[in-house]
Short mmCIF file of C-alpha atoms and ligand atoms in Angstrom, two decimals:
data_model
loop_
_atom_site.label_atom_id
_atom_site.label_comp_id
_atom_site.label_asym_id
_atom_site.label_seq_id
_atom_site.Cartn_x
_atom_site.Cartn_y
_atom_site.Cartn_z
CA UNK A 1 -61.07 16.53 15.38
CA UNK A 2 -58.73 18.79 17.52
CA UNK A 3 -60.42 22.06 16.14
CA UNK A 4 -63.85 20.52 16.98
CA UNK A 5 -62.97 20.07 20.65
CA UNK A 6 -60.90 23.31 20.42
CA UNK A 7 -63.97 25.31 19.03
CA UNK A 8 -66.06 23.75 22.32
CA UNK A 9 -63.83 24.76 24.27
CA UNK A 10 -63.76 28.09 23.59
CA UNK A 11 -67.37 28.09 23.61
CA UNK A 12 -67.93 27.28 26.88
CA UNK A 13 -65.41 29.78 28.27
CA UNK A 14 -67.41 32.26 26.19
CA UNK A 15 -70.32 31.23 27.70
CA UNK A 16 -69.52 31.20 31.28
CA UNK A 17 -68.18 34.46 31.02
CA UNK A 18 -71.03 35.76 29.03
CA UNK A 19 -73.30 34.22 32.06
CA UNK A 20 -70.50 35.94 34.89
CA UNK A 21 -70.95 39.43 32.85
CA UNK A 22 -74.65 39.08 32.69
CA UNK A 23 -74.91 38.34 35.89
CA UNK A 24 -72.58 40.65 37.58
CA UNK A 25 -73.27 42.79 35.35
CA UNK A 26 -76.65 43.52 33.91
CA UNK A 27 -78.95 42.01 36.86
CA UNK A 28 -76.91 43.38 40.08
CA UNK A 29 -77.53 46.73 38.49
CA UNK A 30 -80.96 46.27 37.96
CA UNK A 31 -82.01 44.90 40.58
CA UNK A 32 -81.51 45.89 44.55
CA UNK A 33 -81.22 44.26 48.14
CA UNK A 34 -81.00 40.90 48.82
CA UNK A 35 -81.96 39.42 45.76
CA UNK A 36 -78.68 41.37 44.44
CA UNK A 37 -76.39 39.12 46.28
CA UNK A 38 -78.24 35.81 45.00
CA UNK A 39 -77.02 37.36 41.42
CA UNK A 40 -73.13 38.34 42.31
CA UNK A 41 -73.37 34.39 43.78
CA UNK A 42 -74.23 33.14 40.44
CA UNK A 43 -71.94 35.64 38.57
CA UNK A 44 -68.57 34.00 41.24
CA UNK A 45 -70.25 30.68 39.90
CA UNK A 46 -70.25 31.03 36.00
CA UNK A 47 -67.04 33.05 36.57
CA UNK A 48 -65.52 29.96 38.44
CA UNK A 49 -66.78 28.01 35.85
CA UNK A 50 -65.01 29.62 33.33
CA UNK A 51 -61.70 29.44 35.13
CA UNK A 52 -61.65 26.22 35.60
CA UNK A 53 -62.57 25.39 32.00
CA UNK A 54 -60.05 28.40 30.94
CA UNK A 55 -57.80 26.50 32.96
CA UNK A 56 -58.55 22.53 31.34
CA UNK A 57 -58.38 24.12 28.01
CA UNK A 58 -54.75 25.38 28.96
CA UNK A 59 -53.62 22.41 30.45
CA UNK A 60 -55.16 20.24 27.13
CA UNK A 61 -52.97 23.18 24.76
CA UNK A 62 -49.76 22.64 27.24
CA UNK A 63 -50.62 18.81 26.35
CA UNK A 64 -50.63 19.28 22.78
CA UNK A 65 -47.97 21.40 22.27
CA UNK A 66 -46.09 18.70 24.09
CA UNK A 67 -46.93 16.69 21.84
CA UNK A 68 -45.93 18.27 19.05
CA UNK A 69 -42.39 19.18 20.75
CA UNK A 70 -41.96 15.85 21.02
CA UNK A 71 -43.18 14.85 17.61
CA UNK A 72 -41.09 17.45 15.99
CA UNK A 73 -38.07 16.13 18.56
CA UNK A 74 -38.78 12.42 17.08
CA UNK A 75 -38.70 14.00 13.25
CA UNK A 76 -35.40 15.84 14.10
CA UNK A 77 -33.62 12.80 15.48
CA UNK A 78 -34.91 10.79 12.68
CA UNK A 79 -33.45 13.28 9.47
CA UNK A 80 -30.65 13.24 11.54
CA UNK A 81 -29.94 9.55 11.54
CA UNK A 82 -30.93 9.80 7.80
CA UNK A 83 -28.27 12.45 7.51
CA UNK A 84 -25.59 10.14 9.43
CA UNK A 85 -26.76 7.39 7.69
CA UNK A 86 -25.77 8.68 4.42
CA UNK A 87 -22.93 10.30 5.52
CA UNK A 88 -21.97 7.17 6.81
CA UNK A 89 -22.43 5.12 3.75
CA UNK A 90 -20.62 7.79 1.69
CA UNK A 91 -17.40 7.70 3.96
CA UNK A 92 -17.42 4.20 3.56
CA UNK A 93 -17.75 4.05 -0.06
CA UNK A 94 -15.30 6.62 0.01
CA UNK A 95 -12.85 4.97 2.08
CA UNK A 96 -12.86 1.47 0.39
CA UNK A 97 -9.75 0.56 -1.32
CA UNK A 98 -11.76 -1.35 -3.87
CA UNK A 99 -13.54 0.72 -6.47
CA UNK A 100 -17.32 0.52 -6.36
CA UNK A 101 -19.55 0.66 -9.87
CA UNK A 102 -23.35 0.33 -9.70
CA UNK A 103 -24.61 0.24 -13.02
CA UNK A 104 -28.48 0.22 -14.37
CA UNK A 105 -29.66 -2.38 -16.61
CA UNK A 106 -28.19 -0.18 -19.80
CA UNK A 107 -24.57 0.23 -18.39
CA UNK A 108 -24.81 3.40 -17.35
CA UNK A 109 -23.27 4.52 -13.67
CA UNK A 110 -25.79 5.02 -11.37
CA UNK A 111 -23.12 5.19 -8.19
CA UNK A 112 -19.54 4.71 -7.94
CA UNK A 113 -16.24 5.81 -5.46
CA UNK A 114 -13.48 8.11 -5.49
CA UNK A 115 -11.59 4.72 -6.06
CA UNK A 116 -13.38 3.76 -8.86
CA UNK A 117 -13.25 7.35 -10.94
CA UNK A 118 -9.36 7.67 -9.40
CA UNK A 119 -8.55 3.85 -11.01
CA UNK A 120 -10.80 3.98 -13.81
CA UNK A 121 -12.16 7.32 -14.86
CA UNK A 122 -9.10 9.80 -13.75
CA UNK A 123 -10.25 12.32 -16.83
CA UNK A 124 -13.72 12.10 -16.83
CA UNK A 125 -15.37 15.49 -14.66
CA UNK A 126 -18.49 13.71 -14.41
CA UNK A 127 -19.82 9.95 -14.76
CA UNK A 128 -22.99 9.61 -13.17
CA UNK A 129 -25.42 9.00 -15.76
CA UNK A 130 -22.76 7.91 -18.20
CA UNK A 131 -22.91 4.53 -20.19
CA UNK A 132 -19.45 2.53 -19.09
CA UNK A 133 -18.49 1.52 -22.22
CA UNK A 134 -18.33 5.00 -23.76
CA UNK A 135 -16.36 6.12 -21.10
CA UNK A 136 -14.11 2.97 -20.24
CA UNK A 137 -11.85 1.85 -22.88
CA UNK A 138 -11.27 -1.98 -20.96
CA UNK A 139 -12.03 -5.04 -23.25
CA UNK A 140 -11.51 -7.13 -20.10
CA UNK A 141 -13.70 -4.87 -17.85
CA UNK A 142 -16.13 -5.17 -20.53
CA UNK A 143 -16.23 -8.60 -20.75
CA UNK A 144 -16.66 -8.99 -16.93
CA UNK A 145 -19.31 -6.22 -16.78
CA UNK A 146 -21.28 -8.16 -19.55
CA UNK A 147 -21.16 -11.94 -18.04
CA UNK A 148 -22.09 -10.57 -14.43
CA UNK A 149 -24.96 -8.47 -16.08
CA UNK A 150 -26.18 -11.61 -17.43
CA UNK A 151 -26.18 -13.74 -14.31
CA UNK A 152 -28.69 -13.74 -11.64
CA UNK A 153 -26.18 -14.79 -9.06
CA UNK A 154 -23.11 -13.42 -8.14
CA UNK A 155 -20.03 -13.11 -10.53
CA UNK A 156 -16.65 -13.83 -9.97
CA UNK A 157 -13.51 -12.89 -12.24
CA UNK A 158 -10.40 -11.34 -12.72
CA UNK A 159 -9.73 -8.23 -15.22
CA UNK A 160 -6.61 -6.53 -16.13
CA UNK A 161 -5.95 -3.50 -18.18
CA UNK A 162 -2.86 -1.77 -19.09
CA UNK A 163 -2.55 1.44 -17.31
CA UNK A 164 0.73 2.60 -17.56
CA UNK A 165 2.08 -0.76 -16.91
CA UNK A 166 -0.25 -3.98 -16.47
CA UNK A 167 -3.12 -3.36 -13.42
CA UNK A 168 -4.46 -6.48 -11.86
CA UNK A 169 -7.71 -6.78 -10.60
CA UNK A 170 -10.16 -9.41 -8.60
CA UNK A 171 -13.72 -8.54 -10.03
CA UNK A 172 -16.95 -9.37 -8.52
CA UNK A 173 -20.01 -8.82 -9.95
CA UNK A 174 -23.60 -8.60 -7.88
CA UNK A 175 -26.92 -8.45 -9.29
CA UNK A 176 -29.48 -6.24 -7.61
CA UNK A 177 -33.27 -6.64 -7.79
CA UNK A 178 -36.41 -3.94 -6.52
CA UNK A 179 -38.65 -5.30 -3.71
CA UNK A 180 -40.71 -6.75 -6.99
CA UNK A 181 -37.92 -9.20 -7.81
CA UNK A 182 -37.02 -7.08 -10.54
CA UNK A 183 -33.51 -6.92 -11.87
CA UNK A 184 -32.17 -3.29 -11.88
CA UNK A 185 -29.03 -2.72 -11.23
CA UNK A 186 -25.20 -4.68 -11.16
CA UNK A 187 -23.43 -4.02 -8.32
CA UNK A 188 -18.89 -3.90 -9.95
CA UNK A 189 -16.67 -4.35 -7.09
CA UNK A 190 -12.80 -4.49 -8.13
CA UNK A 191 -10.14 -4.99 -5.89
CA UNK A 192 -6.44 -4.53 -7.46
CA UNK A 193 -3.87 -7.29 -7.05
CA UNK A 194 -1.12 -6.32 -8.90
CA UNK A 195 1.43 -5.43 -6.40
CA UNK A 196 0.57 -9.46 -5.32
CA UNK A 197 0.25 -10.80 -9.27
CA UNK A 198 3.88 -8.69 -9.28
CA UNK A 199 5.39 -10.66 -6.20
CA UNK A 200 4.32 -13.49 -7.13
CA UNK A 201 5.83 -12.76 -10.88
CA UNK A 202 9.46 -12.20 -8.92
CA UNK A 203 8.83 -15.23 -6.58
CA UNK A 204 8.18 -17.80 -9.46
CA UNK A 205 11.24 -15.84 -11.45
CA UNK A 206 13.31 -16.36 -8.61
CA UNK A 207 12.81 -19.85 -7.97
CA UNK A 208 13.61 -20.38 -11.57
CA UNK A 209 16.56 -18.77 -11.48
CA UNK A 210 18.05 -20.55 -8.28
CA UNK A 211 17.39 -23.94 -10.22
CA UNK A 212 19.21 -22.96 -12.60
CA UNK A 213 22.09 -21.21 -11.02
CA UNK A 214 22.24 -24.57 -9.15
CA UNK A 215 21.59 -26.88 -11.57
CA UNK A 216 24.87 -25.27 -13.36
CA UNK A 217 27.44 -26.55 -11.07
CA UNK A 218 25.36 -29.81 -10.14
CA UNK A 219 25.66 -30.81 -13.62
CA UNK A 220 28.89 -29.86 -14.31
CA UNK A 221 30.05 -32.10 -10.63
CA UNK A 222 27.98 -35.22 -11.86
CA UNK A 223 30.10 -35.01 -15.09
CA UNK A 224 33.07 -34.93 -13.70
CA UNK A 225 32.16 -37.54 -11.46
CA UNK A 226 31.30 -39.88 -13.84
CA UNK A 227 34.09 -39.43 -16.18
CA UNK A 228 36.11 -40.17 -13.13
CA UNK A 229 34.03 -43.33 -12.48
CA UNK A 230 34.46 -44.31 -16.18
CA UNK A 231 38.03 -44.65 -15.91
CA UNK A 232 39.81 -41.21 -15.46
CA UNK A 233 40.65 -41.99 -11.28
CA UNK A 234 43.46 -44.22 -13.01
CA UNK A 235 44.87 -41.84 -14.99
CA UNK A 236 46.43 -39.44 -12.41
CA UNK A 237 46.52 -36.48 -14.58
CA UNK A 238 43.33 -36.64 -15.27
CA UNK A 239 41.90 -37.53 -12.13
CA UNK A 240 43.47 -34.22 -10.42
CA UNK A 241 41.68 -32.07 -13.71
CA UNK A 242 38.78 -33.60 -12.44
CA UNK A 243 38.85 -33.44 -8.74
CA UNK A 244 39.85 -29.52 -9.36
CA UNK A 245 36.74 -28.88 -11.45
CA UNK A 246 34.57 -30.41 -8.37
CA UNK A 247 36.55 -28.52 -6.27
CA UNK A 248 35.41 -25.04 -8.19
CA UNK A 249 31.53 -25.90 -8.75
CA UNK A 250 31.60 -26.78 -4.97
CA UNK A 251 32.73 -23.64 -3.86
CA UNK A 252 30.52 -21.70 -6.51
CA UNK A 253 27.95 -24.13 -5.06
CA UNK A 254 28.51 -22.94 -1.57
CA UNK A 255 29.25 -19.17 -2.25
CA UNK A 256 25.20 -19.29 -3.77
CA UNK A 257 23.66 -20.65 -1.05
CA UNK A 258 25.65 -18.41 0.99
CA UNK A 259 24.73 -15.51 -0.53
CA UNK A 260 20.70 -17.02 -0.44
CA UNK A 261 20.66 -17.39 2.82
CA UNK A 262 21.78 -13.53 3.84
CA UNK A 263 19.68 -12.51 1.22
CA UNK A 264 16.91 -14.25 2.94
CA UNK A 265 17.92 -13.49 6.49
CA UNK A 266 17.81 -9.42 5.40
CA UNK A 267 14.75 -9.79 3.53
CA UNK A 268 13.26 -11.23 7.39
CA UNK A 269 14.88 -8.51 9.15
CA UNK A 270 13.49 -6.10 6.51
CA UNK A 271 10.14 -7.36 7.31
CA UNK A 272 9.57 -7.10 10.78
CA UNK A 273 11.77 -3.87 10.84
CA UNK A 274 14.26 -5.33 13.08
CA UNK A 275 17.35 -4.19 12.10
CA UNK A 276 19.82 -4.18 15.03
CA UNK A 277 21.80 -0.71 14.61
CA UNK A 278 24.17 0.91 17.03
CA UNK A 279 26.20 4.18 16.54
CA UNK A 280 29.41 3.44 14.92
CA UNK A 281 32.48 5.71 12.67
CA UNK A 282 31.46 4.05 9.26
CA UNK A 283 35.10 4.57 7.99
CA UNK A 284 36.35 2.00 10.44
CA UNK A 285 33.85 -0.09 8.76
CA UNK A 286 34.59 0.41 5.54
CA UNK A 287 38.50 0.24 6.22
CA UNK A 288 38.13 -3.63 8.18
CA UNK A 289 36.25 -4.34 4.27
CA UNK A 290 38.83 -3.17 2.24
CA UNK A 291 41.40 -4.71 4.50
CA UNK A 292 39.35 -8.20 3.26
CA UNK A 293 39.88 -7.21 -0.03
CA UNK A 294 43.44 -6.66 -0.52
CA UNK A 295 44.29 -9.92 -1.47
CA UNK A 296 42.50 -10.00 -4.64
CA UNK A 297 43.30 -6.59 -5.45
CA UNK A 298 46.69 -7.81 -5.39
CA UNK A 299 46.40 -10.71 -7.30
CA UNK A 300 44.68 -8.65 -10.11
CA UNK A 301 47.08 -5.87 -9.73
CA UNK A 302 44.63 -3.23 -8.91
CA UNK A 303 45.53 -0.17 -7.03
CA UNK A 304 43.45 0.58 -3.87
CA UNK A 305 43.43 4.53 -2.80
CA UNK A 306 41.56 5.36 0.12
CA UNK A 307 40.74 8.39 1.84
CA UNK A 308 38.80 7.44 4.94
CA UNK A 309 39.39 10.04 7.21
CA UNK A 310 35.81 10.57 8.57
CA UNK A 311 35.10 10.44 11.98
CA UNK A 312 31.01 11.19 11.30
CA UNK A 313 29.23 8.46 13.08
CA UNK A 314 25.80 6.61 11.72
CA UNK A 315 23.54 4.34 12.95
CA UNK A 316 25.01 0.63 11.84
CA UNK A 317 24.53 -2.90 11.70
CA UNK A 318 28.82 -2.94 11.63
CA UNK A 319 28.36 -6.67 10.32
CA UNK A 320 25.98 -6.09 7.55
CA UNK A 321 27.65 -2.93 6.34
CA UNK A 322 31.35 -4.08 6.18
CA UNK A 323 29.88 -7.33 3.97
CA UNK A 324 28.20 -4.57 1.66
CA UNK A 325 31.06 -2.70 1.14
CA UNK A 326 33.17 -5.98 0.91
CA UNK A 327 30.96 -6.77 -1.64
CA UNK A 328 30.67 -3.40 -3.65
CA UNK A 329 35.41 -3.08 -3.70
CA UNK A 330 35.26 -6.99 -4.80
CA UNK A 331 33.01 -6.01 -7.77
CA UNK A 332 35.15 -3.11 -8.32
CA UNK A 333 38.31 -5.26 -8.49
CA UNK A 334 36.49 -7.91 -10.10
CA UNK A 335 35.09 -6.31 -12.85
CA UNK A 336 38.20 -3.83 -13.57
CA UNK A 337 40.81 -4.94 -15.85
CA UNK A 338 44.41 -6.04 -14.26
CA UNK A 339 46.37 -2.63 -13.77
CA UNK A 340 43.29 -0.16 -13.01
CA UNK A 341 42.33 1.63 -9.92
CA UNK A 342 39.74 1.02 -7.19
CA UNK A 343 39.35 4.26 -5.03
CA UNK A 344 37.29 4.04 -1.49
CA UNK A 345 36.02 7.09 0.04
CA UNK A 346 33.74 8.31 2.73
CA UNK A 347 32.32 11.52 3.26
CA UNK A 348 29.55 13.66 4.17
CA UNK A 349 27.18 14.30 1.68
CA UNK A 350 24.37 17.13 3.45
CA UNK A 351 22.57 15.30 5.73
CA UNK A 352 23.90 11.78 4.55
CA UNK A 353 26.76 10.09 4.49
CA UNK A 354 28.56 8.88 1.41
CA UNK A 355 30.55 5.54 1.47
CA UNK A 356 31.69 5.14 -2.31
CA UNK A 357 33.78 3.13 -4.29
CA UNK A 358 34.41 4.40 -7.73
CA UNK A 359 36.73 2.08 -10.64
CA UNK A 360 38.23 2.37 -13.78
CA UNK A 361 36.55 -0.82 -14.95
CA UNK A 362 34.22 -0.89 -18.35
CA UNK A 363 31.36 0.89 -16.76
CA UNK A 364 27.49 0.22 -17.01
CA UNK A 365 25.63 0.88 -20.01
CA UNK A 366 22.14 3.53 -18.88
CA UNK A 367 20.11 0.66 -19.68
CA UNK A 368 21.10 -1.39 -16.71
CA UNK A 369 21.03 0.50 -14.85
CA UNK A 370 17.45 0.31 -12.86
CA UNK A 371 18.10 -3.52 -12.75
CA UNK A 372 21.19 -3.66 -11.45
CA UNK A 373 20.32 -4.51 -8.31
CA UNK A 374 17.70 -7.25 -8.77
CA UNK A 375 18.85 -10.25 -8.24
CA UNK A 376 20.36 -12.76 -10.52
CA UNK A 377 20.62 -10.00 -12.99
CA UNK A 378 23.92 -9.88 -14.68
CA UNK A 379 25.30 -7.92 -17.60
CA UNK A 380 27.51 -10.47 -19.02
CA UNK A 381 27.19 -14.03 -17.36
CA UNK A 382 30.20 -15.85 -18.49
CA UNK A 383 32.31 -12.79 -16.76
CA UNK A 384 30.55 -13.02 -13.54
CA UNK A 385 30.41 -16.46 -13.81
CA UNK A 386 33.79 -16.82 -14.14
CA UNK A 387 34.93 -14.32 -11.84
CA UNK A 388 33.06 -16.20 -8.93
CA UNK A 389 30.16 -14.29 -9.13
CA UNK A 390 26.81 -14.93 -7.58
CA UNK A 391 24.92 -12.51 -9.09
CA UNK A 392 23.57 -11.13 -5.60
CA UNK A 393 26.09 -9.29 -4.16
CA UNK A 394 24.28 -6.12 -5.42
CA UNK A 395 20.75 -7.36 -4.42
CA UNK A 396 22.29 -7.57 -0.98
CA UNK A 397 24.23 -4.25 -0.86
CA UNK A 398 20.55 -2.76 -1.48
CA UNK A 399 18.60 -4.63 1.30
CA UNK A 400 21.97 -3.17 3.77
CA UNK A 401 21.14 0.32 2.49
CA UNK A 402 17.65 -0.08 3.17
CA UNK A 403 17.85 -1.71 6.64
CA UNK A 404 20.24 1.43 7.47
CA UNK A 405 17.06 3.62 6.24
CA UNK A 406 19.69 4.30 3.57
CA UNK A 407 19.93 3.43 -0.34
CA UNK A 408 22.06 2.76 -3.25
CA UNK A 409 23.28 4.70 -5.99
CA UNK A 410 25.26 4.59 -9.11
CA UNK A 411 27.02 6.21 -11.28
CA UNK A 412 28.27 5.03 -14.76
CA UNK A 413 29.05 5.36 -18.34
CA UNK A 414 30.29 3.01 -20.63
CA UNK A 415 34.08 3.28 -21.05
CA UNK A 416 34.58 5.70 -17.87
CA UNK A 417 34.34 3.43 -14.92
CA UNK A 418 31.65 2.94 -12.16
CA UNK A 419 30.85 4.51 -8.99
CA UNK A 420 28.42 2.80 -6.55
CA UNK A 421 27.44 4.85 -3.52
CA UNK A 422 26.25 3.77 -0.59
CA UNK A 423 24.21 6.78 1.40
CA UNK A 424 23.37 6.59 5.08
CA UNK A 425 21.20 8.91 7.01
CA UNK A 426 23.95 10.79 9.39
CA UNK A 427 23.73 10.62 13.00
CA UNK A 428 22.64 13.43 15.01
CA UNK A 429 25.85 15.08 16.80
CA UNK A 430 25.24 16.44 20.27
CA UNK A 431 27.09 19.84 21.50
P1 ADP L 1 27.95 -10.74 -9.50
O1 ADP L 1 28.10 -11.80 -8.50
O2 ADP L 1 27.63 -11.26 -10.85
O3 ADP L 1 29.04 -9.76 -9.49
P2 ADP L 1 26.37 -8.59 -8.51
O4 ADP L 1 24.97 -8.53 -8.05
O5 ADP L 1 27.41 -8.21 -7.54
O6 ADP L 1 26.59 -10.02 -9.08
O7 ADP L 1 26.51 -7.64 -9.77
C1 ADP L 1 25.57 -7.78 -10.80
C2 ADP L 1 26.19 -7.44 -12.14
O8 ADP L 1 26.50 -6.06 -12.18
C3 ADP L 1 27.50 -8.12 -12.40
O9 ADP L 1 27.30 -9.40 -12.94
C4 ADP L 1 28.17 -7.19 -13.36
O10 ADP L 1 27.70 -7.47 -14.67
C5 ADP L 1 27.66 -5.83 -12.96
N1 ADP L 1 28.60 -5.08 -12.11
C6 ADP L 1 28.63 -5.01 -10.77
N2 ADP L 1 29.61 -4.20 -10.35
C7 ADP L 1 30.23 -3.74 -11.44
C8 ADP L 1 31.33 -2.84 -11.66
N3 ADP L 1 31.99 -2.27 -10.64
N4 ADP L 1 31.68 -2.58 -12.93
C9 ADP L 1 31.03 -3.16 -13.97
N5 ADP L 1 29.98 -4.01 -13.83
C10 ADP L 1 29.59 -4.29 -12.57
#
């Protein structure tokens, strides 16, 4: 339609100046006097004629090429928001924590996310196209992928595979269908909750062991209690037997709940980072602990040697640190036979500093030694037990290091001792 008007156009700009040529032209030359101006008037006509429709045809191109700016302006803009649009989708899918399968009808990966090939496929180059099972070697997965397949609504599950340890994850499956109501495609989304199926693991562990460090001493009171009740408050021998085993399970009683509640009041400051530290000489620290501890070293006839001459200075919670130490020299003492030797030291270590106390107790076997630390966990029971031992005086020793942006360390072999070190970042000096 455009050419038709186009080829118009230019016809009757042809024309008129085929009519202004003539005219001027041809007849003017032709033909003299007056009669000669009567031509040159129509020649200025046709010739005006032509400019003007020279002119409309111009002004109709500028139109259309307008037009087309702008259409090819609109076109622009639009791949562009196709571009962004993709881009957009792709950082998204990219960015998800949760790992993102779409699968066709056969199993095979039509889509998926870096999470998905990082959790899933690590090995695999290339898995578009692929069929999951070949590729995936999870009975759970495939059990998941298989019931949310089959349903026409979404599917909700939970899969784990072992992946170096056990991997947790919260699967949901959605079905997809084409504008026909066809089914084509399941839509795998896994999110991973093992770090929370792990807490929850130490949580439930934990409030089983507290019952039963508890229920120890609880039972062991009511006996006594009752054999007192049953007659033994008459016999004065026996009575004082009895009132002395109370006595002990009471104070093992309290020294647990003691130790729970710092546990749990450094596991809150751990969490909302609020650790109150002020610059401090950590040997003064460590000397007001092993002042505390004298006593018992005494009574077991262990030798303290110190050599606590640093003046470096550290960032300290004085309070929490001096109950970690006191806790590290009463293990040493506690756990070292009668005659052996408990030595305290503190010094700098590069960039950290080192407050360690080393014994000449039994030592602890390689195997224990990543556990250590949690809590409850003992090597032998009965001697802890015995001793007056918790069972978290390490556990909190490790929640001071941390809240000091420090940590724990030790050192030991069976039959040569043990030396736990306690490292603290050092703090800047100024000149
Ligand atoms: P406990 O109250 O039982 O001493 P801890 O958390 O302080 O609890 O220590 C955990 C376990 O680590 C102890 O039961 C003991 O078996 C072992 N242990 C700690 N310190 C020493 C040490 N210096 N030498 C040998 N074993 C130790």
């Amino acid at each position: 339609m455009a050419s038709g008007k186009w080829r118009r156009q230019t016809f009757v700009i042809a024309l008129s100046v085929g009519l202004a040529a003539a005219a001027g032209g041809t007849i003017g030359v032709f033909i003299p006097g007056g009669t000669r101006v009567d031509v040159l008037l129509t020649a200025a006509l046709a010739a005006s004629v032509a400019a003007v429709a020279a002119r409309l045809a111009i002004r109709r191109l500028r139109g259309h090429l307008t037009d087309a700016e702008d259409r090819y302006r609109e076109l622009q803009t639009g791949v562009l928001d196709v571009i962004a649009e993709k881009q957009g989708l792709e950082l998204l899918l990219s960015s998800m924590e949760e790992a993102v399968l779409l699968l066709d009808m056969e199993g095979r990966v039509l889509r998926s996310n870096a999470t998905a090939v990082a959790t899933l496929f690590p090995d695999e180059a290339e898995i578009t196209g692929k069929v999951l099972r070949e590729i995936v070697n999870h009975a759970s997965l495939h059990t998941f992928v298989r019931r949310a397949s089959d349903s026409v609504t979404s599917t909700d599950g939970e899969t784990s595979f072992q992946d170096g340890g056990d991997r947790h994850f919260l699967a949901r499956g959605t079905p997809i269908f084409s504008d026909g109501g066809q089914r084509v495609a399941t839509l795998i989304v896994l999110h991973e909750v093992t770090r929370l199926r792990q807490l929850e693991r130490v949580r439930t562990d934990f409030v089983a062991n507290v019952s039963h460090e508890l229920k120890t001493p609880i039972t062991t009171i009511r006996g006594a209690v009752e054999t007192l009740q049953d007659g033994a408050l008459e016999d004065p021998a026996h009575a004082r037997e009895f009132l002395n085993m109370i006595g002990r399970q009471a104070t093992r009683l309290q020294a647990i709940v003691e130790d729970l509640l710092d546990l749990t009041r450094l596991e809150n400051i751990d969490a909302q980072g609020a650790a109150e530290l002020s610059s401090a000489v950590p040997a003064v620290i460590v000397e007001g602990a092993v002042n505390q501890c004298c006593p018992a070293a005494k009574k077991r006839d262990i030798r303290l040697e110190l050599d606590l001459n640093s003046s470096e200075r550290a960032l300290c919670n004085p309070l929490l640190l001096e109950q970690a130490m006191v806790n590290l020299v009463v293990n040493a003492i506690r756990y070292t036979e009668a005659g052996g030797m408990v030595k305290v030291t503190v010094e700098v270590r590069g960039q950290l500093l080192a407050l360690a106390v080393k014994d000449t107790g039994p030592g602890i076997a390689p195997e224990h030694h990543d556990r250590i630390f949690e809590r409850f966990y003992r090597i032998d029971k009965g001697r802890s037990r015995a001793a007056g031992g918790t069972g978290l005086g390490l556990a909190i020793v490790k929640h001071v290091a941390q809240l000091h942006r420090g940590r724990v360390r030790l050192y030991s072999e069976v039959g040569k001792g043990s030396e736990f070190v306690l490292l603290l970042p050092r703090q800047a000096t100024r000149d």
